[in-house]
């Protein structure tokens, strides 16, 4: 669970990703040591997983975003995940319930490039079928602030 200070700290960091500890402390009205201790605690608990920049894939030549649902051959999950890990355009893979076994977030230079990526995925005997959906636009980008606020209230 998060307390109010943890929530405000995380929201401030998301709004000002390059902010220093001293400025963060001033913004929150607490001591610098308090901010540092809270950050160490949140990082240690795994609440904060990284401090890296968010890269906009469109700006580095990958304007196509797609989601591929995969059906895996019985008992071949490890092999399938290994295959997917070798494809750099696959950004994330989640195990899912329902008709698909895995859900992949994929980027590509173009639709022919996306077709090549899907063909590489299907070349693995561990992967039986794909169903791919191309994202046309982002209606709500990744966000965490509303959840942080709700977590404190809840």
CSV table of N, CA and C in Angstrom, one decimal:
chain,number,residue,atom,x,y,z
A,1,UNK,N,0.8,-1.2,0.0
A,1,UNK,CA,0.0,0.0,0.0
A,1,UNK,C,0.9,1.2,0.0
A,2,UNK,N,0.3,2.3,-0.5
A,2,UNK,CA,1.0,3.6,-0.6
A,2,UNK,C,0.4,4.5,0.4
A,3,UNK,N,1.2,5.4,1.1
A,3,UNK,CA,0.6,6.4,1.9
A,3,UNK,C,0.6,7.7,1.0
A,4,UNK,N,0.0,8.7,1.5
A,4,UNK,CA,-0.1,10.0,0.8
A,4,UNK,C,1.2,10.5,0.3
A,5,UNK,N,2.2,10.5,1.1
A,5,UNK,CA,3.5,11.1,0.7
A,5,UNK,C,4.1,10.2,-0.4
A,6,UNK,N,4.0,8.9,-0.3
A,6,UNK,CA,4.6,8.1,-1.4
A,6,UNK,C,3.8,8.4,-2.7
A,7,UNK,N,2.5,8.5,-2.6
A,7,UNK,CA,1.7,8.8,-3.8
A,7,UNK,C,2.1,10.1,-4.4
A,8,UNK,N,2.2,11.2,-3.6
A,8,UNK,CA,2.6,12.5,-4.1
A,8,UNK,C,4.0,12.5,-4.6
A,9,UNK,N,4.9,11.7,-4.0
A,9,UNK,CA,6.3,11.6,-4.5
A,9,UNK,C,6.3,11.0,-5.9
A,10,UNK,N,5.6,9.9,-6.1
A,10,UNK,CA,5.6,9.2,-7.4
A,10,UNK,C,4.9,10.1,-8.4
A,11,UNK,N,3.8,10.8,-8.1
A,11,UNK,CA,3.2,11.7,-9.1
A,11,UNK,C,4.1,12.8,-9.5
A,12,UNK,N,4.8,13.4,-8.5
A,12,UNK,CA,5.8,14.5,-8.8
A,12,UNK,C,6.9,14.0,-9.7
A,13,UNK,N,7.4,12.8,-9.4
A,13,UNK,CA,8.5,12.3,-10.2
A,13,UNK,C,8.0,12.0,-11.6
A,14,UNK,N,6.8,11.5,-11.8
A,14,UNK,CA,6.3,11.3,-13.2
A,14,UNK,C,6.1,12.6,-13.9
A,15,UNK,N,5.6,13.6,-13.2
A,15,UNK,CA,5.4,14.9,-13.8
A,15,UNK,C,6.7,15.6,-14.1
A,16,UNK,N,7.8,15.4,-13.4
A,16,UNK,CA,9.1,16.0,-13.5
A,16,UNK,C,10.2,15.0,-13.5
A,17,UNK,N,10.3,14.2,-14.5
A,17,UNK,CA,11.2,13.0,-14.5
A,17,UNK,C,12.7,13.4,-14.3
A,18,UNK,N,13.1,14.6,-14.5
A,18,UNK,CA,14.5,14.9,-14.4
A,18,UNK,C,14.8,15.7,-13.1
A,19,UNK,N,13.8,15.8,-12.2
A,19,UNK,CA,13.9,16.6,-11.0
A,19,UNK,C,14.9,15.9,-10.0
A,20,UNK,N,15.7,16.8,-9.3
A,20,UNK,CA,16.6,16.3,-8.3
A,20,UNK,C,15.9,16.1,-7.0
A,21,UNK,N,16.7,15.4,-6.1
A,21,UNK,CA,16.1,15.1,-4.8
A,21,UNK,C,15.8,16.4,-4.0
A,22,UNK,N,16.7,17.4,-4.1
A,22,UNK,CA,16.5,18.6,-3.3
A,22,UNK,C,15.2,19.4,-3.8
A,23,UNK,N,15.1,19.5,-5.1
A,23,UNK,CA,13.9,20.1,-5.7
A,23,UNK,C,12.6,19.4,-5.4
A,24,UNK,N,12.7,18.0,-5.4
A,24,UNK,CA,11.6,17.2,-5.1
A,24,UNK,C,11.1,17.4,-3.7
A,25,UNK,N,12.1,17.5,-2.8
A,25,UNK,CA,11.8,17.7,-1.4
A,25,UNK,C,11.1,19.1,-1.2
A,26,UNK,N,11.6,20.1,-1.9
A,26,UNK,CA,11.0,21.4,-1.8
A,26,UNK,C,9.6,21.4,-2.3
A,27,UNK,N,9.4,20.8,-3.4
A,27,UNK,CA,8.1,20.7,-4.0
A,27,UNK,C,7.1,20.0,-3.1
A,28,UNK,N,7.5,19.0,-2.4
A,28,UNK,CA,6.6,18.2,-1.5
A,28,UNK,C,6.6,18.8,-0.1
A,29,UNK,N,7.5,19.7,0.2
A,29,UNK,CA,7.5,20.3,1.6
A,29,UNK,C,8.0,19.4,2.6
A,30,UNK,N,9.0,18.5,2.3
A,30,UNK,CA,9.6,17.6,3.3
A,30,UNK,C,11.1,17.7,3.1
A,31,UNK,N,11.8,17.1,4.1
A,31,UNK,CA,13.3,17.1,4.1
A,31,UNK,C,13.8,16.2,2.9
A,32,UNK,N,15.0,16.6,2.4
A,32,UNK,CA,15.7,15.9,1.4
A,32,UNK,C,15.9,14.4,1.8
A,33,UNK,N,16.3,14.2,3.0
A,33,UNK,CA,16.6,12.9,3.6
A,33,UNK,C,15.3,12.0,3.6
A,34,UNK,N,14.1,12.7,3.8
A,34,UNK,CA,12.9,12.0,3.8
A,34,UNK,C,12.6,11.4,2.4
A,35,UNK,N,12.8,12.3,1.4
A,35,UNK,CA,12.6,11.9,0.0
A,35,UNK,C,13.6,10.8,-0.4
A,36,UNK,N,14.8,10.9,0.0
A,36,UNK,CA,15.8,9.8,-0.3
A,36,UNK,C,15.4,8.5,0.3
A,37,UNK,N,15.0,8.6,1.6
A,37,UNK,CA,14.6,7.3,2.3
A,37,UNK,C,13.4,6.7,1.7
A,38,UNK,N,12.4,7.5,1.3
A,38,UNK,CA,11.2,7.0,0.7
A,38,UNK,C,11.5,6.4,-0.7
A,39,UNK,N,12.4,7.0,-1.5
A,39,UNK,CA,12.8,6.5,-2.8
A,39,UNK,C,13.5,5.1,-2.6
A,40,UNK,N,14.4,5.0,-1.6
A,40,UNK,CA,15.0,3.8,-1.4
A,40,UNK,C,14.1,2.7,-0.9
A,41,UNK,N,13.1,3.1,-0.1
A,41,UNK,CA,12.1,2.1,0.3
A,41,UNK,C,11.2,1.6,-0.8
A,42,UNK,N,10.8,2.6,-1.7
A,42,UNK,CA,9.9,2.3,-2.8
A,42,UNK,C,10.7,1.4,-3.8
A,43,UNK,N,11.9,1.7,-4.0
A,43,UNK,CA,12.7,0.9,-5.0
A,43,UNK,C,13.0,-0.5,-4.4
A,44,UNK,N,13.3,-0.6,-3.1
A,44,UNK,CA,13.5,-1.8,-2.5
A,44,UNK,C,12.3,-2.8,-2.5
A,45,UNK,N,11.1,-2.2,-2.4
A,45,UNK,CA,9.9,-2.9,-2.4
A,45,UNK,C,9.4,-3.3,-3.8
A,46,UNK,N,10.2,-2.8,-4.8
A,46,UNK,CA,9.8,-3.0,-6.2
A,46,UNK,C,8.7,-2.2,-6.7
A,47,UNK,N,8.3,-1.1,-6.0
A,47,UNK,CA,7.2,-0.2,-6.5
A,47,UNK,C,7.8,0.6,-7.6
A,48,UNK,N,9.0,1.1,-7.5
A,48,UNK,CA,9.7,1.8,-8.6
A,48,UNK,C,10.6,0.7,-9.2
A,49,UNK,N,10.4,0.5,-10.5
A,49,UNK,CA,11.2,-0.6,-11.2
A,49,UNK,C,12.4,0.0,-11.9
A,50,UNK,N,12.4,1.3,-12.3
A,50,UNK,CA,13.5,1.8,-13.1
A,50,UNK,C,13.4,3.3,-13.1
A,51,UNK,N,14.5,4.0,-13.5
A,51,UNK,CA,14.5,5.4,-13.6
A,51,UNK,C,14.9,5.8,-15.0
A,52,UNK,N,14.7,4.9,-16.0
A,52,UNK,CA,15.1,5.1,-17.4
A,52,UNK,C,14.2,6.1,-18.1
A,53,UNK,N,14.6,6.6,-19.2
A,53,UNK,CA,13.7,7.5,-20.0
A,53,UNK,C,12.7,6.6,-20.7
A,54,UNK,N,11.6,7.2,-21.0
A,54,UNK,CA,10.5,6.6,-21.9
A,54,UNK,C,10.9,7.0,-23.3
A,55,UNK,N,11.1,6.0,-24.1
A,55,UNK,CA,11.5,6.2,-25.5
A,55,UNK,C,10.2,6.1,-26.4
A,56,UNK,N,10.1,7.1,-27.2
A,56,UNK,CA,8.9,7.1,-28.2
A,56,UNK,C,9.4,6.4,-29.4
A,57,UNK,N,8.8,5.1,-29.6
A,57,UNK,CA,9.3,4.3,-30.7
A,57,UNK,C,9.1,4.9,-32.1
A,58,UNK,N,8.1,5.7,-32.2
A,58,UNK,CA,7.8,6.4,-33.5
A,58,UNK,C,9.0,7.3,-33.9
A,59,UNK,N,9.6,7.9,-32.9
A,59,UNK,CA,10.7,8.8,-33.1
A,59,UNK,C,12.0,8.1,-33.5
A,60,UNK,N,12.1,6.8,-33.3
A,60,UNK,CA,13.3,6.1,-33.6
A,60,UNK,C,13.1,5.2,-34.8
A,61,UNK,N,12.0,5.4,-35.6
A,61,UNK,CA,11.8,4.7,-36.8
A,61,UNK,C,10.8,3.5,-36.8
A,62,UNK,N,10.0,3.4,-35.7
A,62,UNK,CA,9.1,2.3,-35.6
A,62,UNK,C,7.7,2.9,-35.4
A,63,UNK,N,7.0,3.4,-36.4
A,63,UNK,CA,5.7,4.0,-36.3
A,63,UNK,C,4.6,3.0,-36.1
A,64,UNK,N,4.8,1.8,-36.4
A,64,UNK,CA,3.7,0.8,-36.4
A,64,UNK,C,3.7,0.1,-35.0
A,65,UNK,N,2.6,0.2,-34.3
A,65,UNK,CA,2.4,-0.5,-33.0
A,65,UNK,C,1.3,-1.6,-33.2
A,66,UNK,N,1.6,-2.8,-32.8
A,66,UNK,CA,0.6,-3.9,-33.0
A,66,UNK,C,0.6,-4.7,-31.7
A,67,UNK,N,-0.5,-5.5,-31.5
A,67,UNK,CA,-0.6,-6.4,-30.5
A,67,UNK,C,-0.9,-7.8,-31.1
A,68,UNK,N,0.0,-8.7,-30.8
A,68,UNK,CA,-0.2,-10.1,-31.3
A,68,UNK,C,-0.5,-11.1,-30.2
A,69,UNK,N,-1.7,-11.7,-30.4
A,69,UNK,CA,-2.1,-12.8,-29.5
A,69,UNK,C,-1.6,-14.1,-30.1
A,70,UNK,N,-0.9,-14.9,-29.2
A,70,UNK,CA,-0.4,-16.1,-29.7
A,70,UNK,C,-1.0,-17.3,-29.0
A,71,UNK,N,-1.2,-18.4,-29.8
A,71,UNK,CA,-1.5,-19.7,-29.3
A,71,UNK,C,-0.3,-20.6,-29.3
A,72,UNK,N,0.0,-21.2,-28.2
A,72,UNK,CA,1.3,-21.9,-28.0
A,72,UNK,C,0.9,-23.4,-28.1
A,73,UNK,N,1.9,-24.2,-28.7
A,73,UNK,CA,1.7,-25.7,-28.7
A,73,UNK,C,1.8,-26.2,-27.2
A,74,UNK,N,1.0,-27.2,-26.9
A,74,UNK,CA,1.0,-27.7,-25.6
A,74,UNK,C,2.4,-28.0,-25.0
A,75,UNK,N,2.7,-27.5,-23.9
A,75,UNK,CA,4.0,-27.8,-23.2
A,75,UNK,C,5.2,-27.0,-23.8
A,76,UNK,N,5.0,-26.1,-24.7
A,76,UNK,CA,6.1,-25.4,-25.4
A,76,UNK,C,6.2,-23.9,-25.0
A,77,UNK,N,5.7,-23.5,-23.8
A,77,UNK,CA,5.8,-22.1,-23.4
A,77,UNK,C,7.2,-21.6,-23.3
A,78,UNK,N,8.1,-22.4,-22.7
A,78,UNK,CA,9.5,-21.9,-22.5
A,78,UNK,C,10.1,-21.7,-23.9
A,79,UNK,N,9.9,-22.6,-24.8
A,79,UNK,CA,10.5,-22.5,-26.2
A,79,UNK,C,9.9,-21.3,-26.9
A,80,UNK,N,8.6,-21.1,-26.7
A,80,UNK,CA,8.0,-19.9,-27.4
A,80,UNK,C,8.5,-18.6,-26.9
A,81,UNK,N,8.6,-18.5,-25.5
A,81,UNK,CA,9.2,-17.3,-24.9
A,81,UNK,C,10.6,-17.0,-25.4
A,82,UNK,N,11.4,-18.1,-25.4
A,82,UNK,CA,12.8,-18.0,-25.9
A,82,UNK,C,12.8,-17.4,-27.3
A,83,UNK,N,12.0,-17.9,-28.2
A,83,UNK,CA,11.9,-17.4,-29.6
A,83,UNK,C,11.5,-15.9,-29.6
A,84,UNK,N,10.5,-15.6,-28.8
A,84,UNK,CA,10.1,-14.2,-28.8
A,84,UNK,C,11.1,-13.2,-28.2
A,85,UNK,N,11.9,-13.7,-27.3
A,85,UNK,CA,13.0,-12.9,-26.7
A,85,UNK,C,14.1,-12.5,-27.7
A,86,UNK,N,14.2,-13.3,-28.7
A,86,UNK,CA,15.2,-13.1,-29.7
A,86,UNK,C,14.8,-12.1,-30.8
A,87,UNK,N,13.6,-11.6,-30.7
A,87,UNK,CA,13.1,-10.7,-31.7
A,87,UNK,C,13.0,-9.3,-31.1
A,88,UNK,N,13.9,-8.4,-31.5
A,88,UNK,CA,14.0,-7.1,-30.8
A,88,UNK,C,12.8,-6.2,-30.9
A,89,UNK,N,12.0,-6.4,-31.9
A,89,UNK,CA,10.8,-5.6,-32.1
A,89,UNK,C,9.7,-5.9,-31.2
A,90,UNK,N,9.8,-7.0,-30.5
A,90,UNK,CA,8.8,-7.4,-29.5
A,90,UNK,C,9.2,-6.8,-28.2
A,91,UNK,N,8.4,-5.8,-27.7
A,91,UNK,CA,8.7,-5.0,-26.6
A,91,UNK,C,8.3,-5.6,-25.3
A,92,UNK,N,7.2,-6.3,-25.3
A,92,UNK,CA,6.6,-6.9,-24.1
A,92,UNK,C,5.9,-8.2,-24.4
A,93,UNK,N,5.9,-9.1,-23.5
A,93,UNK,CA,5.1,-10.4,-23.7
A,93,UNK,C,4.4,-10.7,-22.3
A,94,UNK,N,3.1,-10.9,-22.4
A,94,UNK,CA,2.4,-11.3,-21.2
A,94,UNK,C,1.7,-12.6,-21.3
A,95,UNK,N,1.7,-13.4,-20.3
A,95,UNK,CA,0.9,-14.6,-20.3
A,95,UNK,C,-0.5,-14.2,-20.0
A,96,UNK,N,-1.4,-14.8,-20.7
A,96,UNK,CA,-2.8,-14.4,-20.6
A,96,UNK,C,-3.8,-15.6,-20.4
A,97,UNK,N,-5.0,-15.4,-20.0
A,97,UNK,CA,-6.0,-16.4,-20.0
A,97,UNK,C,-6.9,-16.1,-21.2
A,98,UNK,N,-7.8,-17.1,-21.5
A,98,UNK,CA,-8.7,-16.9,-22.6
A,98,UNK,C,-8.2,-17.7,-23.8
A,99,UNK,N,-8.5,-17.3,-25.0
A,99,UNK,CA,-8.2,-18.0,-26.2
A,99,UNK,C,-6.7,-18.0,-26.5
A,100,UNK,N,-6.0,-16.9,-26.2
A,100,UNK,CA,-4.6,-16.8,-26.5
A,100,UNK,C,-3.8,-17.1,-25.2
A,101,UNK,N,-2.6,-17.6,-25.5
A,101,UNK,CA,-1.7,-17.9,-24.3
A,101,UNK,C,-0.7,-16.8,-24.0
A,102,UNK,N,-0.3,-16.0,-25.0
A,102,UNK,CA,0.6,-14.9,-24.8
A,102,UNK,C,0.1,-13.7,-25.6
A,103,UNK,N,0.3,-12.5,-25.1
A,103,UNK,CA,0.0,-11.3,-25.7
A,103,UNK,C,1.3,-10.5,-25.9
A,104,UNK,N,1.6,-10.1,-27.1
A,104,UNK,CA,2.9,-9.4,-27.4
A,104,UNK,C,2.6,-8.0,-27.9
A,105,UNK,N,3.4,-7.0,-27.4
A,105,UNK,CA,3.4,-5.7,-27.9
A,105,UNK,C,4.6,-5.6,-28.9
A,106,UNK,N,4.3,-5.3,-30.1
A,106,UNK,CA,5.3,-5.3,-31.2
A,106,UNK,C,5.3,-4.0,-31.9
A,107,UNK,N,6.5,-3.5,-32.3
A,107,UNK,CA,6.7,-2.4,-33.1
A,107,UNK,C,7.3,-2.7,-34.4
A,108,UNK,N,7.1,-1.9,-35.5
A,108,UNK,CA,7.7,-2.2,-36.8
A,108,UNK,C,7.9,-0.9,-37.6
A,109,UNK,N,8.8,-1.0,-38.6
A,109,UNK,CA,9.0,0.1,-39.5
A,109,UNK,C,7.8,0.4,-40.4
A,110,UNK,N,7.1,-0.7,-40.8
A,110,UNK,CA,6.1,-0.6,-41.8
A,110,UNK,C,5.2,-1.9,-41.7
A,111,UNK,N,4.1,-1.9,-42.4
A,111,UNK,CA,3.3,-3.1,-42.4
A,111,UNK,C,4.0,-4.3,-43.0
A,112,UNK,N,4.8,-4.1,-44.1
A,112,UNK,CA,5.5,-5.3,-44.6
A,112,UNK,C,6.6,-5.8,-43.5
A,113,UNK,N,7.2,-4.9,-42.8
A,113,UNK,CA,8.1,-5.3,-41.7
A,113,UNK,C,7.3,-6.0,-40.6
A,114,UNK,N,6.1,-5.6,-40.3
A,114,UNK,CA,5.3,-6.3,-39.3
A,114,UNK,C,5.0,-7.7,-39.8
A,115,UNK,N,4.7,-7.8,-41.1
A,115,UNK,CA,4.4,-9.1,-41.6
A,115,UNK,C,5.7,-10.0,-41.5
A,116,UNK,N,6.9,-9.5,-41.7
A,116,UNK,CA,8.1,-10.3,-41.5
A,116,UNK,C,8.3,-10.7,-40.1
A,117,UNK,N,8.0,-9.8,-39.2
A,117,UNK,CA,8.1,-10.2,-37.7
A,117,UNK,C,7.1,-11.3,-37.4
A,118,UNK,N,5.9,-11.2,-37.9
A,118,UNK,CA,4.9,-12.3,-37.6
A,118,UNK,C,5.4,-13.6,-38.2
A,119,UNK,N,6.0,-13.5,-39.4
A,119,UNK,CA,6.5,-14.7,-40.0
A,119,UNK,C,7.6,-15.3,-39.2
A,120,UNK,N,8.5,-14.5,-38.6
A,120,UNK,CA,9.5,-15.0,-37.7
A,120,UNK,C,8.9,-15.7,-36.5
A,121,UNK,N,7.9,-15.1,-36.0
A,121,UNK,CA,7.2,-15.7,-34.8
A,121,UNK,C,6.6,-17.0,-35.2
A,122,UNK,N,6.0,-17.1,-36.3
A,122,UNK,CA,5.3,-18.4,-36.7
A,122,UNK,C,6.3,-19.4,-37.2
A,123,UNK,N,7.5,-19.0,-37.4
A,123,UNK,CA,8.6,-20.0,-37.8
A,123,UNK,C,8.9,-21.0,-36.7
A,124,UNK,N,8.6,-20.6,-35.5
A,124,UNK,CA,8.8,-21.4,-34.3
A,124,UNK,C,7.7,-22.5,-34.2
A,125,UNK,N,8.2,-23.8,-34.1
A,125,UNK,CA,7.2,-24.9,-33.9
A,125,UNK,C,6.4,-24.8,-32.6
A,126,UNK,N,6.9,-23.9,-31.7
A,126,UNK,CA,6.2,-23.8,-30.4
A,126,UNK,C,5.0,-22.9,-30.5
A,127,UNK,N,4.9,-22.1,-31.6
A,127,UNK,CA,3.8,-21.1,-31.8
A,127,UNK,C,2.9,-21.6,-32.9
A,128,UNK,N,1.7,-21.9,-32.6
A,128,UNK,CA,0.7,-22.5,-33.5
A,128,UNK,C,0.0,-21.4,-34.3
A,129,UNK,N,-0.4,-20.3,-33.7
A,129,UNK,CA,-1.3,-19.4,-34.4
A,129,UNK,C,-1.1,-18.0,-33.8
A,130,UNK,N,-1.2,-16.9,-34.7
A,130,UNK,CA,-1.2,-15.6,-34.2
A,130,UNK,C,-2.5,-14.8,-34.7
A,131,UNK,N,-2.8,-13.8,-33.9
A,131,UNK,CA,-3.9,-12.9,-34.3
A,131,UNK,C,-3.4,-11.5,-33.9
A,132,UNK,N,-3.2,-10.7,-35.0
A,132,UNK,CA,-2.5,-9.5,-34.8
A,132,UNK,C,-3.5,-8.3,-35.1
A,133,UNK,N,-3.4,-7.3,-34.2
A,133,UNK,CA,-4.2,-6.1,-34.3
A,133,UNK,C,-3.2,-4.9,-34.3
A,134,UNK,N,-3.4,-4.0,-35.3
A,134,UNK,CA,-2.6,-2.8,-35.5
A,134,UNK,C,-3.3,-1.7,-34.7
A,135,UNK,N,-2.5,-1.0,-33.9
A,135,UNK,CA,-3.1,0.2,-33.2
A,135,UNK,C,-3.1,1.4,-34.2
A,136,UNK,N,-4.2,2.0,-34.3
A,136,UNK,CA,-4.3,3.2,-35.2
A,136,UNK,C,-4.0,4.5,-34.5
A,137,UNK,N,-4.3,4.5,-33.2
A,137,UNK,CA,-4.0,5.7,-32.4
A,137,UNK,C,-4.0,5.4,-31.0
A,138,UNK,N,-3.4,6.3,-30.2
A,138,UNK,CA,-3.4,6.1,-28.7
A,138,UNK,C,-4.5,7.0,-28.1
A,139,UNK,N,-5.5,6.4,-27.6
A,139,UNK,CA,-6.6,7.2,-27.0
A,139,UNK,C,-6.3,7.6,-25.5
A,140,UNK,N,-5.7,6.7,-24.8
A,140,UNK,CA,-5.2,7.0,-23.4
A,140,UNK,C,-3.8,6.4,-23.3
A,141,UNK,N,-2.8,7.3,-23.3
A,141,UNK,CA,-1.5,6.7,-23.1
A,141,UNK,C,-1.3,6.1,-21.8
A,142,UNK,N,-0.2,5.4,-21.6
A,142,UNK,CA,0.2,4.8,-20.3
A,142,UNK,C,0.1,5.9,-19.3
A,143,UNK,N,-0.6,5.6,-18.2
A,143,UNK,CA,-0.7,6.5,-17.1
A,143,UNK,C,-0.7,5.7,-15.8
A,144,UNK,N,-0.2,6.3,-14.7
A,144,UNK,CA,-0.2,5.7,-13.4
A,144,UNK,C,-0.8,6.6,-12.4
A,145,UNK,N,-0.8,7.9,-12.6
A,145,UNK,CA,-1.2,8.9,-11.6
A,145,UNK,C,-2.6,8.7,-11.1
A,146,UNK,N,-3.6,8.4,-11.9
A,146,UNK,CA,-4.9,8.2,-11.3
A,146,UNK,C,-4.9,7.0,-10.4
A,147,UNK,N,-4.2,5.9,-10.7
A,147,UNK,CA,-4.1,4.8,-9.9
A,147,UNK,C,-3.4,5.1,-8.5
A,148,UNK,N,-2.3,5.9,-8.6
A,148,UNK,CA,-1.6,6.2,-7.4
A,148,UNK,C,-2.5,7.0,-6.4
A,149,UNK,N,-3.3,7.9,-7.0
A,149,UNK,CA,-4.2,8.7,-6.2
A,149,UNK,C,-5.3,7.8,-5.6
A,150,UNK,N,-5.9,6.9,-6.4
A,150,UNK,CA,-6.9,6.0,-5.9
A,150,UNK,C,-6.4,5.0,-4.9
A,151,UNK,N,-5.1,4.6,-5.0
A,151,UNK,CA,-4.6,3.6,-4.1
A,151,UNK,C,-4.5,4.2,-2.7
A,152,UNK,N,-4.2,5.5,-2.6
A,152,UNK,CA,-4.2,6.2,-1.3
A,152,UNK,C,-5.6,6.3,-0.6
A,153,UNK,N,-6.5,6.6,-1.5
A,153,UNK,CA,-7.9,6.7,-1.0
A,153,UNK,C,-8.5,5.4,-0.6
A,154,UNK,N,-8.1,4.3,-1.4
A,154,UNK,CA,-8.7,3.0,-1.2
A,154,UNK,C,-8.1,2.3,0.0
